[in-house]
CSV table of C-alpha atoms in Angstrom, one decimal:
chain,number,residue,atom,x,y,z
A,1,MET,CA,-2.5,-39.3,19.3
A,2,ARG,CA,-3.2,-42.3,17.2
A,3,ARG,CA,-3.8,-40.3,14.0
A,4,ARG,CA,-1.0,-37.8,14.2
A,5,TRP,CA,-0.3,-38.1,10.5
A,6,TYR,CA,-3.5,-36.3,9.8
A,7,TYR,CA,-1.9,-33.1,11.0
A,8,VAL,CA,0.4,-33.2,8.0
A,9,LEU,CA,-2.7,-32.5,5.9
A,10,LEU,CA,-3.1,-29.1,7.5
A,11,LEU,CA,0.1,-27.9,6.0
A,12,PRO,CA,-1.1,-27.1,2.4
A,13,PRO,CA,-4.1,-25.0,3.4
A,14,LEU,CA,-2.2,-23.1,6.0
A,15,LEU,CA,0.7,-22.3,3.6
A,16,LEU,CA,-1.7,-21.4,0.8
A,17,LEU,CA,-3.7,-19.1,3.1
A,18,TRP,CA,-0.5,-17.2,4.0
A,19,VAL,CA,-0.6,-15.1,0.7
A,20,PRO,CA,2.1,-12.5,1.6
A,21,HIS,CA,4.6,-15.4,1.6
A,22,TYR,CA,4.2,-16.1,-2.1
A,23,ASN,CA,2.8,-12.8,-3.5
A,24,ARG,CA,5.6,-12.1,-5.8
A,25,ILE,CA,6.7,-12.6,-9.4
A,26,GLU,CA,10.3,-13.8,-9.0
A,27,PRO,CA,11.6,-16.4,-9.2
A,28,ALA,CA,9.9,-17.3,-12.5
A,29,LEU,CA,9.9,-20.9,-13.6
A,30,ALA,CA,9.7,-21.3,-17.4
A,31,GLY,CA,8.2,-17.9,-17.7
A,32,ILE,CA,5.5,-18.6,-15.1
A,33,PRO,CA,5.5,-16.1,-12.1
A,34,PHE,CA,6.2,-17.6,-8.7
A,35,PHE,CA,2.7,-16.7,-7.5
A,36,TYR,CA,1.2,-19.2,-10.0
A,37,TRP,CA,3.7,-22.1,-10.0
A,38,TYR,CA,3.8,-22.1,-6.2
A,39,GLN,CA,0.1,-22.8,-6.1
A,40,MET,CA,0.4,-25.4,-8.9
A,41,ALA,CA,3.2,-27.1,-7.0
A,42,TRP,CA,1.1,-27.4,-3.9
A,43,VAL,CA,-1.6,-29.2,-5.9
A,44,VAL,CA,0.9,-31.9,-6.7
A,45,LEU,CA,2.4,-31.9,-3.2
A,46,THR,CA,-1.0,-32.1,-1.6
A,47,ALA,CA,-1.9,-35.1,-3.7
A,48,GLY,CA,1.4,-36.8,-2.6
A,49,LEU,CA,0.8,-36.0,1.1
A,50,THR,CA,-2.7,-37.3,0.9
A,51,PHE,CA,-1.5,-40.5,-0.6
A,52,VAL,CA,1.2,-40.9,2.1
A,53,VAL,CA,-1.2,-40.3,4.9
A,54,TYR,CA,-3.7,-42.7,3.3
A,55,MET,CA,-1.1,-45.5,3.0
A,56,LEU,CA,0.1,-44.9,6.6
A,57,ASP,CA,-3.5,-45.1,7.9
A,58,LYS,CA,-4.3,-48.1,5.8
A,59,ARG,CA,-1.2,-49.9,7.1
A,60,ARG,CA,-2.1,-49.0,10.7
A,61,ALA,CA,-5.7,-50.4,10.2
A,62,ARG,CA,-4.3,-53.9,9.4
């Protein structure tokens, strides 16, 4: 279980594959339906999660 942080990287694809969870229009954000901004938010969140896992793995390698 040395690399348990890698399991965090499974979260974005699993949540994005569960389409019925976010297949709706409301709540809209700045006129953008929920369906679209939810996916765009996960792009940013996935980049952040990847960076955190990278930094934790890099620190552990030292």
